[in-house]
Short mmCIF file of C-alpha atoms in Angstrom, two decimals:
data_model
loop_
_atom_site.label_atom_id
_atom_site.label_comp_id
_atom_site.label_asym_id
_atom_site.label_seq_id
_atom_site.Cartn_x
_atom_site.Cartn_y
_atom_site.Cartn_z
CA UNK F 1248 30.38 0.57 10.51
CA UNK F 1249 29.82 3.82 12.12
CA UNK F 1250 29.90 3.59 16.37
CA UNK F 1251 26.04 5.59 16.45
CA UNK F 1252 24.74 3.03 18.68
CA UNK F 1253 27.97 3.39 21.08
CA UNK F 1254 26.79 3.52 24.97
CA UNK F 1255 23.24 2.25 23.84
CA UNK F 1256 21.68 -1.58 25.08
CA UNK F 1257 19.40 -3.08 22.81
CA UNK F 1258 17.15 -6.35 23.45
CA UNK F 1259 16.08 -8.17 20.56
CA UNK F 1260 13.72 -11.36 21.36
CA UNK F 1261 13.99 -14.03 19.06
CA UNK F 1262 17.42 -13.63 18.00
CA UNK F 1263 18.92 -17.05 19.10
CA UNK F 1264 18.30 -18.76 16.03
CA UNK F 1265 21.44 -19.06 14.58
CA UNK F 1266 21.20 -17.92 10.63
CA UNK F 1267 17.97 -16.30 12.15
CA UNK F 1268 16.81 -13.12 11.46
CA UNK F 1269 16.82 -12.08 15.11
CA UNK F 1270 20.13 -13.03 15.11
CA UNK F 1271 21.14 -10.55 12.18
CA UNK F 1272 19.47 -7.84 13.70
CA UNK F 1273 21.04 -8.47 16.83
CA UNK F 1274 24.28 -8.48 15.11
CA UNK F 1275 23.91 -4.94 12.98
CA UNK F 1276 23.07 -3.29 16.32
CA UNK F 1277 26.11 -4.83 17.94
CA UNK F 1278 28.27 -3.70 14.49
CA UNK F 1279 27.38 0.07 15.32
CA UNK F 1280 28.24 -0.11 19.08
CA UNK F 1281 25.46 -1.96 20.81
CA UNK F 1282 25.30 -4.06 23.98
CA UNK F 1283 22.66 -6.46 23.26
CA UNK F 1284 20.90 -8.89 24.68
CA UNK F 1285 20.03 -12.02 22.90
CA UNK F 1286 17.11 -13.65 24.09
CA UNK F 1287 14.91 -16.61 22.71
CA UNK F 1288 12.82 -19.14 24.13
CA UNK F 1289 15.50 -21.58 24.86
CA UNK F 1290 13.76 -24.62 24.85
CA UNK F 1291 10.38 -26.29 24.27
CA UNK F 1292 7.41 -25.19 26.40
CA UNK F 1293 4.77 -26.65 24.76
CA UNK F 1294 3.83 -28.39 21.64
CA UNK F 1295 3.48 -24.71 19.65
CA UNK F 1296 7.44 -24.29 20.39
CA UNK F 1297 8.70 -27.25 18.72
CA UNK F 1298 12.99 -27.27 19.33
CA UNK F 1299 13.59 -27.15 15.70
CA UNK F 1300 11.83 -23.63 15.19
CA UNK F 1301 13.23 -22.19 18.22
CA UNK F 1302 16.44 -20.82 19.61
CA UNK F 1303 18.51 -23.17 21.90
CA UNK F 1304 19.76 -21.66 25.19
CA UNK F 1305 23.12 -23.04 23.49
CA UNK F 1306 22.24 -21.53 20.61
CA UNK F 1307 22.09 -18.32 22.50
CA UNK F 1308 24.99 -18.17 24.30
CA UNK F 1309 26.97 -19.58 20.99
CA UNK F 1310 26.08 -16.05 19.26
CA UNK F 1311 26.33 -14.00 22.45
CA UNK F 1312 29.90 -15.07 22.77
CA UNK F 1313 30.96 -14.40 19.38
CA UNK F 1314 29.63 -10.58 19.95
CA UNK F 1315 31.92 -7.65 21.83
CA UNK F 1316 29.35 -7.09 24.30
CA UNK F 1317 26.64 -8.99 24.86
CA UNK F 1318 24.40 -11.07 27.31
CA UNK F 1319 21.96 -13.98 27.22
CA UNK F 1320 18.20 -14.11 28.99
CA UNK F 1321 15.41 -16.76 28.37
CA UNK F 1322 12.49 -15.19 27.72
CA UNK F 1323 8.53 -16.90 26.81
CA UNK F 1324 7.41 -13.76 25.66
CA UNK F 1325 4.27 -15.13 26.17
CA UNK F 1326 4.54 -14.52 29.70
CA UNK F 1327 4.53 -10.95 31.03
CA UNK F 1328 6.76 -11.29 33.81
CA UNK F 1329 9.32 -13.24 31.99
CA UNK F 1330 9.10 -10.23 29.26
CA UNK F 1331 9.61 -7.54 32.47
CA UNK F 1332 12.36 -9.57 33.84
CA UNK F 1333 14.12 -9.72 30.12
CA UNK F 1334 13.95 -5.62 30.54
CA UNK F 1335 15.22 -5.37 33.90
CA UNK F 1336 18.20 -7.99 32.88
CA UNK F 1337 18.95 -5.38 30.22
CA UNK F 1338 18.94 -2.05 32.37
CA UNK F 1339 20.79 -3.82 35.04
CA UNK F 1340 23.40 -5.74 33.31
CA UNK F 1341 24.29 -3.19 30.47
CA UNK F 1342 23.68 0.51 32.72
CA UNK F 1343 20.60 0.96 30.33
CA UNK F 1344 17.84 0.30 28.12
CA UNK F 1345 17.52 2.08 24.56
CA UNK F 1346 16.97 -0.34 22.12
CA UNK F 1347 13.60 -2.75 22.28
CA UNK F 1348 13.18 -5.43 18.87
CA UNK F 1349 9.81 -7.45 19.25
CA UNK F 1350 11.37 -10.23 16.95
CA UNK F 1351 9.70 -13.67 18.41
CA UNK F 1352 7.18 -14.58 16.31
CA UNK F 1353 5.29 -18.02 14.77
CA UNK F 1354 5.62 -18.73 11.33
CA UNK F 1355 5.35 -22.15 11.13
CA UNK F 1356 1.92 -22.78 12.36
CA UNK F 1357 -0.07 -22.42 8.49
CA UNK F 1358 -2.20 -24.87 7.36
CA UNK F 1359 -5.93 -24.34 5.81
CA UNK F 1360 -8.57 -21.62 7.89
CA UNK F 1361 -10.77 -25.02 8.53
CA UNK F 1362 -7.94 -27.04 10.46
CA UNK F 1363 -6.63 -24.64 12.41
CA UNK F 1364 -7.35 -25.52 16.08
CA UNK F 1365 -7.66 -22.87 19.11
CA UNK F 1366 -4.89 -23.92 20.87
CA UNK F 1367 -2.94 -23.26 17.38
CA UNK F 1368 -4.70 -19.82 16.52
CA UNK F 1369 -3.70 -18.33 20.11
CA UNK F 1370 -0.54 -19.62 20.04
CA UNK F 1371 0.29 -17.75 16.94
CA UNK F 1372 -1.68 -14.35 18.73
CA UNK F 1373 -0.19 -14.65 21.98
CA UNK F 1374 3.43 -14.93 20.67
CA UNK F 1375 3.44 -12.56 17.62
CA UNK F 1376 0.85 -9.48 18.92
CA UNK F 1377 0.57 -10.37 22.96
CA UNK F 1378 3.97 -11.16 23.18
CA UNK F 1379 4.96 -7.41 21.15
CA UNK F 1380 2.77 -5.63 23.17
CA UNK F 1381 4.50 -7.30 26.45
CA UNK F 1382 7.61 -6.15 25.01
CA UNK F 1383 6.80 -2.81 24.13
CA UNK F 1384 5.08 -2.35 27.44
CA UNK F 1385 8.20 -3.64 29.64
CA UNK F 1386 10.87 -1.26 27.08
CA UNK F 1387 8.34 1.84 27.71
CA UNK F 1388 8.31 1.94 31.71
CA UNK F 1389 12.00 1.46 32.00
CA UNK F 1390 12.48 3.81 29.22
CA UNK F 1391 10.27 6.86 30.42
CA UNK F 1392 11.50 6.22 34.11
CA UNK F 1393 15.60 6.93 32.17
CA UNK F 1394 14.12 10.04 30.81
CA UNK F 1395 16.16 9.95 28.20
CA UNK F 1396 13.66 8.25 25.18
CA UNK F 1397 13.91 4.91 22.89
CA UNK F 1398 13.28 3.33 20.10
CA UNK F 1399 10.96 0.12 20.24
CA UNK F 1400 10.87 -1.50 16.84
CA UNK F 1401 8.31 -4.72 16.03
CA UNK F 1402 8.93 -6.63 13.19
CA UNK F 1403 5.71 -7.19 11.61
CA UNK F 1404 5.95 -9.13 7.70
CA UNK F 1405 4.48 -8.30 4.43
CA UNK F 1406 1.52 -9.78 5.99
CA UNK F 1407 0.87 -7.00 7.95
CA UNK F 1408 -0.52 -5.35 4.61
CA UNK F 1409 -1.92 -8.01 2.54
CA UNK F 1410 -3.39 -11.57 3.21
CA UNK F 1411 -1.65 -14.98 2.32
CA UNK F 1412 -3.61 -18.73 2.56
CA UNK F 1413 -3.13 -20.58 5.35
CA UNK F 1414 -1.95 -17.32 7.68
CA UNK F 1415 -5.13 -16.75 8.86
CA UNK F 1416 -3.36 -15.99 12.57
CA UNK F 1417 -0.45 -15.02 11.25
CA UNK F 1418 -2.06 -12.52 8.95
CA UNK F 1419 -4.29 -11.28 11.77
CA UNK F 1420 -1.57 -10.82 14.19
CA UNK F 1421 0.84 -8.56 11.79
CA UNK F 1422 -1.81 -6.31 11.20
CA UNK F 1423 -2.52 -6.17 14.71
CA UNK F 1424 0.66 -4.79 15.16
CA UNK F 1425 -0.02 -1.76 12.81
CA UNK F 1426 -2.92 -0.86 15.41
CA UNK F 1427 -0.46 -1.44 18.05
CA UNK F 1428 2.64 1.11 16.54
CA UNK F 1429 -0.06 3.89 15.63
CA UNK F 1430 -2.35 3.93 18.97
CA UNK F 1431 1.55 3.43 20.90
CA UNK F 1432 3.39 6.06 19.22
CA UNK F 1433 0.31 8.74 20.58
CA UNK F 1434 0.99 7.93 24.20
CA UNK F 1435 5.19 7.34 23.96
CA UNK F 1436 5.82 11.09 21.89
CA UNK F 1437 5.66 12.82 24.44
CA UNK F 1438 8.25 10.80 26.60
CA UNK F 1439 10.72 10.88 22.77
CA UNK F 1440 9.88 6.83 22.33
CA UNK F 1441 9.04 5.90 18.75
CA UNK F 1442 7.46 2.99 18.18
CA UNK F 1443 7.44 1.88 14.28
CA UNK F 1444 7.31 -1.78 12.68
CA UNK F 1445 9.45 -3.15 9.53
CA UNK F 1446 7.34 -5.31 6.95
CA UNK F 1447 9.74 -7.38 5.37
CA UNK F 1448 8.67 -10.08 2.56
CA UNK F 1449 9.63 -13.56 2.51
CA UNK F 1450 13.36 -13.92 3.78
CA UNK F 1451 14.90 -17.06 3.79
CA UNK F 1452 16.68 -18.31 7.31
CA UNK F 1453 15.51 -21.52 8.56
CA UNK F 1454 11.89 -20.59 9.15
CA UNK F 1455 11.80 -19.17 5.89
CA UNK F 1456 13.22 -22.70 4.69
CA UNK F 1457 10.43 -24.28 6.01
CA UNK F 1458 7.86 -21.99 4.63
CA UNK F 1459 9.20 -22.83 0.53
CA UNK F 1460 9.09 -26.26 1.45
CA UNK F 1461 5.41 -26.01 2.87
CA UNK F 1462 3.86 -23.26 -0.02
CA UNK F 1463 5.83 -25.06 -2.78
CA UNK F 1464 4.29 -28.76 -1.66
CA UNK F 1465 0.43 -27.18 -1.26
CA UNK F 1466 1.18 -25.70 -4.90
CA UNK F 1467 2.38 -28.89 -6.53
CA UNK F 1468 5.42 -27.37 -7.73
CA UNK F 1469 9.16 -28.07 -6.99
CA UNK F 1470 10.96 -25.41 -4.22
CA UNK F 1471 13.17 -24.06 -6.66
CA UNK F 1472 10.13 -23.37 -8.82
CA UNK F 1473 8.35 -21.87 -5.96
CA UNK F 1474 11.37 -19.47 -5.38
CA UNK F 1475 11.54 -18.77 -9.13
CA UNK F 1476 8.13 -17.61 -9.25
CA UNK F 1477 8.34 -15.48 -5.94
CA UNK F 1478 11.80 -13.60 -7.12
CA UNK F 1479 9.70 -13.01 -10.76
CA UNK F 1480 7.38 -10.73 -8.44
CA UNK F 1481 9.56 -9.00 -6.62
CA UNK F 1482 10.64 -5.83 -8.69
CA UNK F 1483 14.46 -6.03 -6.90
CA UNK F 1484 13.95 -9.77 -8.44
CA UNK F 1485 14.92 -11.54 -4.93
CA UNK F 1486 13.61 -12.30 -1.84
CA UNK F 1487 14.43 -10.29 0.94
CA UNK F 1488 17.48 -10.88 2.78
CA UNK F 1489 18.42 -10.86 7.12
CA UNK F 1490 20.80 -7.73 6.22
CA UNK F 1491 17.42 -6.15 4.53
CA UNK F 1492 15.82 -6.35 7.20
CA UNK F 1493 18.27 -5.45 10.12
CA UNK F 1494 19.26 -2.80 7.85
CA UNK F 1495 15.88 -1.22 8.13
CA UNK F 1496 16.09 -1.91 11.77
CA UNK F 1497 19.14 -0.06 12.64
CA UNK F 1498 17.75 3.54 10.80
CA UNK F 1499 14.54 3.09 12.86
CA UNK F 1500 16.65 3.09 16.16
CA UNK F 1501 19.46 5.84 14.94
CA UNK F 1502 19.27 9.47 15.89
CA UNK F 1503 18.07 10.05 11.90
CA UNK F 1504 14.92 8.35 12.01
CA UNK F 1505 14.38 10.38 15.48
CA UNK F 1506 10.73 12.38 13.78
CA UNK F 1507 9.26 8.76 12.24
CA UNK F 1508 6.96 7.21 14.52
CA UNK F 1509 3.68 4.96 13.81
CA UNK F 1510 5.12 3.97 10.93
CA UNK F 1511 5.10 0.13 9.14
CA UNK F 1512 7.94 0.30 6.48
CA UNK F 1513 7.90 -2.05 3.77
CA UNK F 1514 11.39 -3.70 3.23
CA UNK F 1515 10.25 -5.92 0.45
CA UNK F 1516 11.89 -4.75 -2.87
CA UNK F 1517 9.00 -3.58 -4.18
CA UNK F 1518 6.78 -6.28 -3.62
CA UNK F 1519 4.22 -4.22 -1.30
CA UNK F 1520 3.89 -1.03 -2.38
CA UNK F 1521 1.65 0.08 0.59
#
């Protein structure tokens, strides 16, 4: 790997999952040079952060300690000064903040549009559009007060283009972050922050795990069946994978992606063509 991300500090929220995709975005940023900071939850809060779809503060600190430089912060991102104090951790622990990745998000709450509960529906808004627009909000005062611009990259989903049953939230709140990147990227130009999102499709970590298990059971078919049909649409002819993904991630944030802003890029091999 190249060192282009040598003397920068990224953040990347919900990346102490480990096999998560947080965590392999965290660790292609930390491949090219990166200090990051790996922040998650850390434990339960409430009954919409179960521990089994979260990142462990041991979790955290497992992965942060197996990367050259690197530091650990709690963060409910659904709470804006936790989400400030996550950006000041960064700029005062690493010299700087370059880097923002809004990569918390709820998959797990999908079930039919007439059982969702309000409690459940703003859980899944607060986390995956409140909680990016926290983030980018923190990353953008610290990074126009450098001088020196940034990169803020949300990851939306596939669903940020096209709907899917029982994502009703989740649906809503992906495209509400293509809104967020295009009105964002206006204001931020001017101070040389882009703001873009990555759409990946379905990629498998443990979340992703849990979502064959629940689409192949409300289809009546076996997982494997499930997955065979899913790779059969996909042109690439497999789902996506975390190194798709962080892949995508790392161009946004290099010096060659430095004219794209207010962009949503598909990274679904093929499967969403716009």
């Amino acid at each position: 790997m190249s060192g282009r991300f040598d003397g920068k500090v990224a953040v990347v929220t919900g990346s102490g999952r480990a096999g998560g995709l947080g965590e392999g975005i965290a660790r292609r940023l930390a491949a090219e040079g990166a200090a990051v900071v790996i922040s998650d939850i850390g434990a339960q809060a409430d009954a919409a952060t179960p521990g089994s779809m979260i990142g462990s503060s041991a979790e955290m600190d497992a992965i942060a300690a197996s990367l050259p430089k690197a530091s650990t912060f709690p963060c409910d991102v659904r709470d804006p000064d936790q989400v400030r104090a996550l950006a000041r951790h960064a700029a005062d622990t690493h010299g700087s903040l370059d880097i923002w990745v809004n990569n918390a998000g709820i998959g797990y709450i999908m079930k039919p549009m007439m059982e969702v509960s309000a409690d459940e529906w703003r859980a899944v808004i607060d986390v995956n559009l409140t909680g990016a627009w926290y983030g980018l909000q923190a990353a953008a005062e610290i990074m126009i007060a450098q001088g020196k611009g940034g990169r803020v990259v949300n990851i939306a989903s596939q669903a940020a283009k096209s709907g899917f049953m029982h994502a009703q939230a989740y649906t809503a709140s992906k495209h509400g972050l293509v809104g967020l990147v295009r009105s964002a990227s206006i204001e931020l130009g001017a101070h040389g922050i882009t703001v873009n999102n990555v759409c990946p499709n379905h990629v498998t970590t443990g979340l992703g795990k849990w979502q064959n298990e629940h689409f192949a059971e409300v289809q009546g078919i076996s997982v494997d069946e499930y997955l065979a049909n899913m790779a059969a649409r996909i042109p690439m002819g497999r789902p996506g994978m975390p190194e798709d993904t962080a892949a995508a991630v790392a161009f946004l944030c290099s010096d060659e992606a430095i004219y794209i802003t207010g962009e949503s890029m598909n990274v679904s091999g093929g499967e969403e063509p716009h």
